XYZ file of N, CA and C in Angstrom:
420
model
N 0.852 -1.171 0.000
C 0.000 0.000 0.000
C 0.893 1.227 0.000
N 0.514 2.189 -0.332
C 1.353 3.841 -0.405
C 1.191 4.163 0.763
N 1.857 4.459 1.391
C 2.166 5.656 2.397
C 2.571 7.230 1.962
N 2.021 7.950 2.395
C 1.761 9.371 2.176
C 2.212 9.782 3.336
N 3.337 10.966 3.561
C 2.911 11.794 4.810
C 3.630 13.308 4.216
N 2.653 13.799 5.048
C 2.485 15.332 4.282
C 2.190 16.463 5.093
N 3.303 17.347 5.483
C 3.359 18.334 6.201
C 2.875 19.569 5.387
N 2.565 20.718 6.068
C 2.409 21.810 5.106
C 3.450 22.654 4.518
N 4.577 22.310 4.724
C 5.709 22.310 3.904
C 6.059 21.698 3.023
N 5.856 20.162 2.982
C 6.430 19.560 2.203
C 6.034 17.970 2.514
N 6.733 17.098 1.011
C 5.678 15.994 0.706
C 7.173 14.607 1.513
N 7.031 14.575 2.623
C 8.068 14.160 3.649
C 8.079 12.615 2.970
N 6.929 11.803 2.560
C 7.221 10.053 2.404
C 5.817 9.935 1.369
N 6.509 9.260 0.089
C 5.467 8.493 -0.487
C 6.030 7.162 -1.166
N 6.018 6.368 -0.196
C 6.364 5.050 -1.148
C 5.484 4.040 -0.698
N 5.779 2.842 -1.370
C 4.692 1.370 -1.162
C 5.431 1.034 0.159
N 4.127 0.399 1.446
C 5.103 0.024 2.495
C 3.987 -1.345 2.860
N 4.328 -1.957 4.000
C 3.746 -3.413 4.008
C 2.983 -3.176 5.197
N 3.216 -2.178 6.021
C 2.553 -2.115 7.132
C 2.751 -0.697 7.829
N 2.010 -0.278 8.852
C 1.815 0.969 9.158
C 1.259 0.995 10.847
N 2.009 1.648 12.063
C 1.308 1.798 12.996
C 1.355 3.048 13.341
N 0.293 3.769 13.432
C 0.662 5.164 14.172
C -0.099 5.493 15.307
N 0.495 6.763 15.477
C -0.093 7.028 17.131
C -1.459 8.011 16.733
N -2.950 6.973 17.035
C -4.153 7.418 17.287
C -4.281 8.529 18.337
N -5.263 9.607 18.226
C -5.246 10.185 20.189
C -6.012 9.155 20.685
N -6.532 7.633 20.718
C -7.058 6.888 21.441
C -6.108 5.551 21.597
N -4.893 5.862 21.410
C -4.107 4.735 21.226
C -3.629 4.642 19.566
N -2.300 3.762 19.658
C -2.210 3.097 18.445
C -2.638 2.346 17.700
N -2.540 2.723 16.478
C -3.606 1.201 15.453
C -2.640 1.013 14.123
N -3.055 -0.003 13.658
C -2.154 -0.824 13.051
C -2.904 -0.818 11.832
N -2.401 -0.242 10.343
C -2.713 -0.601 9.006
C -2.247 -1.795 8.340
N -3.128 -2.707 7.338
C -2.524 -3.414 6.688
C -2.959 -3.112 5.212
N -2.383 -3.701 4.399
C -2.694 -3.737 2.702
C -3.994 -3.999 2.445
N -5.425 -3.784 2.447
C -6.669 -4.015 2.026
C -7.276 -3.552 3.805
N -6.977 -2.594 4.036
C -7.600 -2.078 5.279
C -9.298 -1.080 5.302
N -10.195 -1.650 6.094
C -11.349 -0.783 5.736
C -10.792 0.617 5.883
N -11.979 1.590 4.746
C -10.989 2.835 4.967
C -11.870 3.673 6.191
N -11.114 4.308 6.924
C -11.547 4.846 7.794
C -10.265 6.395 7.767
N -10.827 7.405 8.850
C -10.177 8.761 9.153
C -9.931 8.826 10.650
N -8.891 8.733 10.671
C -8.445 8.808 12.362
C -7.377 10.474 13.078
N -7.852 10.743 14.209
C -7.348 11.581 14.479
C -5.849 11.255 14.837
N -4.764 12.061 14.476
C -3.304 11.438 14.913
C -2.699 12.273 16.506
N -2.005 12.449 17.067
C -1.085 12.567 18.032
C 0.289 12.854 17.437
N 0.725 13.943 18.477
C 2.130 13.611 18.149
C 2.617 12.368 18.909
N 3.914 12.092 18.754
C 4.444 10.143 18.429
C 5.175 9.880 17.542
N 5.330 8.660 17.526
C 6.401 8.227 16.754
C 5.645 7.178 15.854
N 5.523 7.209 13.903
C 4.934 6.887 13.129
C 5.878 5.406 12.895
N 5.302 4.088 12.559
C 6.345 3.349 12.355
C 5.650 2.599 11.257
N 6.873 2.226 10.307
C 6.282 1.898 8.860
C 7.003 0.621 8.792
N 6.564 -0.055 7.502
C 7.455 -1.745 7.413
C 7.536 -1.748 5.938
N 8.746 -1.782 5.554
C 8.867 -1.979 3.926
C 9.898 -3.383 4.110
N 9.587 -4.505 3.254
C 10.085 -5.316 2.838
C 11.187 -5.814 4.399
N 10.556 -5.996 5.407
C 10.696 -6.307 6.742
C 11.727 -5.677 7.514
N 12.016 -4.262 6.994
C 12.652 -3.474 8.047
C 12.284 -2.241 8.077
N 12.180 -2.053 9.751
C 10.999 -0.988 10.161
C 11.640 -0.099 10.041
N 10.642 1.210 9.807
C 11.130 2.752 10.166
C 10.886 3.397 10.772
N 10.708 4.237 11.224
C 10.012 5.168 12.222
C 10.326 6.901 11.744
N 9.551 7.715 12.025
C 9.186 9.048 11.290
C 8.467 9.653 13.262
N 9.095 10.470 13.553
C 8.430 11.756 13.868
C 7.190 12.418 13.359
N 5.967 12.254 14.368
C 5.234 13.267 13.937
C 4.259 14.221 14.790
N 3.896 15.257 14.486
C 3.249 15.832 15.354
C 1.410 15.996 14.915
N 0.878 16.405 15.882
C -0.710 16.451 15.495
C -1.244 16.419 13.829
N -2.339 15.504 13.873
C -2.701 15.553 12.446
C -4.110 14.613 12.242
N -3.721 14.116 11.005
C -5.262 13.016 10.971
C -4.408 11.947 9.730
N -5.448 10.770 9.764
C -4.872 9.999 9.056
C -5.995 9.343 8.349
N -6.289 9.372 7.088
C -6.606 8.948 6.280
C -6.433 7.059 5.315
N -7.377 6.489 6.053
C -7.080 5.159 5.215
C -8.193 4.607 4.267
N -7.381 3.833 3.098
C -7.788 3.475 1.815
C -7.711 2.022 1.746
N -7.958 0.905 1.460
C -7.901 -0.121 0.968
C -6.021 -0.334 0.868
N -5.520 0.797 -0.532
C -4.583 0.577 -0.875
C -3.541 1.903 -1.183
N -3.423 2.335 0.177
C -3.137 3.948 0.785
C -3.950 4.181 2.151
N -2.503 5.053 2.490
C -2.909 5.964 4.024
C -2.422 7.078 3.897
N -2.620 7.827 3.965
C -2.400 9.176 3.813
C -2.160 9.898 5.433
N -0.906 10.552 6.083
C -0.920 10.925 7.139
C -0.658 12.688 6.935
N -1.774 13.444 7.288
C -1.742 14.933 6.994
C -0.952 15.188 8.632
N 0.142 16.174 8.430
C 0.642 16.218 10.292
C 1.037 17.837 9.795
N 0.931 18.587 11.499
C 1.655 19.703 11.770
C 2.947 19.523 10.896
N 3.990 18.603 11.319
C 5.188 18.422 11.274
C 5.639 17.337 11.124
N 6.918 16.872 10.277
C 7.013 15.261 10.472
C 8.504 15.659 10.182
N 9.678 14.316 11.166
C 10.771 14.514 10.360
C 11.149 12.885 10.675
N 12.453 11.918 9.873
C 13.117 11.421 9.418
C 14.033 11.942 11.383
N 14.387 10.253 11.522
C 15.560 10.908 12.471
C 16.836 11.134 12.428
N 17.304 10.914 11.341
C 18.702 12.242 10.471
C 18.189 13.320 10.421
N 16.831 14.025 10.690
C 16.889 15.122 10.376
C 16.830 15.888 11.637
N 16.947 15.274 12.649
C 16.661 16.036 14.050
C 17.764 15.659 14.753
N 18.556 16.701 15.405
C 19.953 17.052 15.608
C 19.325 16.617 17.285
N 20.398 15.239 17.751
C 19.607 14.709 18.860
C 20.216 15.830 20.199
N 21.129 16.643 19.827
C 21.610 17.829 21.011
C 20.595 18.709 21.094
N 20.072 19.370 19.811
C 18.655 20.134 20.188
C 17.696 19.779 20.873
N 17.280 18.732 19.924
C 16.267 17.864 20.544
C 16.337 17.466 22.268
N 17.529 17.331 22.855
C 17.687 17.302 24.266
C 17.522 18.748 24.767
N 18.093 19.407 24.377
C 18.048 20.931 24.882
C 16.648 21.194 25.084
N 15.972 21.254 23.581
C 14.383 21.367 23.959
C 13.807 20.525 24.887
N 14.056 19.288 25.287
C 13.227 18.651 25.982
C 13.347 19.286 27.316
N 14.852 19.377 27.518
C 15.170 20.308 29.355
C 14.705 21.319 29.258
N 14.672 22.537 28.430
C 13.776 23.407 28.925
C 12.364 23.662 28.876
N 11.771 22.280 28.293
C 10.220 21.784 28.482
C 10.280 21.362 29.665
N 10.793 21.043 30.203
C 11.062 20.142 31.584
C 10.924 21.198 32.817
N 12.069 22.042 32.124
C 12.043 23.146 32.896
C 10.631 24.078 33.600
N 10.237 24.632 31.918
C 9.128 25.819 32.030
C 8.067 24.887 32.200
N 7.784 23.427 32.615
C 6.902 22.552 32.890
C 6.861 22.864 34.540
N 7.838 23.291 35.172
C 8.223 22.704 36.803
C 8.160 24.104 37.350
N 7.594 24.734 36.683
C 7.375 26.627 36.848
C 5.582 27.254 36.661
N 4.997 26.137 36.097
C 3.378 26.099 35.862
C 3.070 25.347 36.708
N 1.859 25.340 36.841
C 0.339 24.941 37.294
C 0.084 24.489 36.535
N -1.239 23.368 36.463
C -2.202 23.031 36.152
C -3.374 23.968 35.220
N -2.882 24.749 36.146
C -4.395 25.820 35.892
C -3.983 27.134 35.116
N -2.557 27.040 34.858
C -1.534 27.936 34.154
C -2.211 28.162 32.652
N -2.498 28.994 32.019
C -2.891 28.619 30.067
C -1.621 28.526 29.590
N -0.620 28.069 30.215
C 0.486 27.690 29.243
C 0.826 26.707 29.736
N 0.250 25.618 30.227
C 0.511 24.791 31.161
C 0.442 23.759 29.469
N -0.578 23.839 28.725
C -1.004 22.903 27.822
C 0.118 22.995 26.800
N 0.557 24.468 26.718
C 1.717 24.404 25.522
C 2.910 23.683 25.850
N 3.424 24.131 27.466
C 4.576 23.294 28.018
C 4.527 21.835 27.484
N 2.896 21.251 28.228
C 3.158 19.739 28.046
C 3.265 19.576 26.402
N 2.711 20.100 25.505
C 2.473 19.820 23.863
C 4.037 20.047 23.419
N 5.047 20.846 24.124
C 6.414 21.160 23.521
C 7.119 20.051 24.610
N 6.908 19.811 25.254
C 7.354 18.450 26.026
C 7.303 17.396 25.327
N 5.925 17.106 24.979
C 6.179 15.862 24.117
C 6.663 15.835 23.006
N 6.465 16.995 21.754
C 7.078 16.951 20.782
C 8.770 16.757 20.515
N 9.216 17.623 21.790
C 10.607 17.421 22.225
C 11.006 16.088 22.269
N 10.425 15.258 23.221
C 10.640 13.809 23.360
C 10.531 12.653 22.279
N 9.278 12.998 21.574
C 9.333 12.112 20.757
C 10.674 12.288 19.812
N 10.857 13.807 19.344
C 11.848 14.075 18.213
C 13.542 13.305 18.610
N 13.615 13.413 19.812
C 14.454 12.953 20.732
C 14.758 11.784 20.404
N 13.441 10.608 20.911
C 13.820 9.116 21.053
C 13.673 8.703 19.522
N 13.264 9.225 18.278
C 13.086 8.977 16.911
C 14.562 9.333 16.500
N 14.990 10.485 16.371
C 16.783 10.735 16.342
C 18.163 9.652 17.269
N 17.479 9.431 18.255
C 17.871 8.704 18.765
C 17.803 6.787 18.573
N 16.999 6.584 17.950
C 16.617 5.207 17.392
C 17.265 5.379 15.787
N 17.445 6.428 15.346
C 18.011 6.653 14.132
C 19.706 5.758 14.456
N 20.353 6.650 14.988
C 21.713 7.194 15.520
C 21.999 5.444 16.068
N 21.699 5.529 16.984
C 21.359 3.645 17.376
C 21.249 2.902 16.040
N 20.319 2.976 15.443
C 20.282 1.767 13.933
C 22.287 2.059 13.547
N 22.474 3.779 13.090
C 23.458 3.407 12.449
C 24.498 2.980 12.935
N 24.961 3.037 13.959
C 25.797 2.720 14.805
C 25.623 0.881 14.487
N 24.900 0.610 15.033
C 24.910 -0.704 14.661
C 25.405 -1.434 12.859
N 24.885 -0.470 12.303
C 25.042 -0.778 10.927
C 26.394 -1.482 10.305
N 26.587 -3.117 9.526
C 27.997 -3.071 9.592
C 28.838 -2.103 8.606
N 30.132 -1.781 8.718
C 30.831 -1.126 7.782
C 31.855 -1.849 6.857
């Protein structure tokens, strides 16, 4: 089936893949090749794909997801590849989410952005980081 994912920048992944799990806001769910089509709301998370039995994983942030029989289409805020997220930023941002997290309330109106840049931080984090890990392993 095609995989689609598509930021409003730019057209991040379109190739044939064998399988698909992403992060629902009710949990994760799992696509296969002849899937009823349905529209699901996405989460940011970590997107994980299966081409010819080795997985990938993609960064993504809020969106919806679109499924077809033979296509899924994932519309997101943001999506990146974890070569593309510099895993020192990505830590930096997470500590000072951490930070301006431990300085709010509950009842704070920025209490919701903290946690939403918290997680985006993290996920971008452990996706760069599962990158960096694969290659390392990789033989030379």
């Amino acid at each position: 089936m095609l995989l689609e994912v598509v930021t409003p920048e730019r057209l991040l992944l379109s190739e044939e893949v064998d399988e698909v799990i992403a992060p629902g806001e009710f949990g994760q769910f799992g696509v296969l090749p002849g899937h009823r089509p349905f529209v699901a709301t996405l989460t940011t998370g970590e997107l994980f794909y299966k081409q010819k039995e080795r997985e990938k994983t993609i960064a993504i942030g809020e969106g919806f997801a679109e499924v077809l029989p033979d296509r899924i289409t994932i519309l997101v805020e943001w999506a990146f590849f974890g070569e593309e997220i510099d895993p020192e930023e990505a830590k930096k941002q997470k500590e000072e989410a951490e930070k301006r997290l431990k300085e709010l309330v509950p009842l704070d109106p920025e209490y919701e952005k903290a946690v939403r840049r918290l997680k985006e931080a993290t996920v971008k984090l452990e996706v760069s980081q599962k990158y960096h890990s694969e290659i390392s392993k990789a033989p030379r």
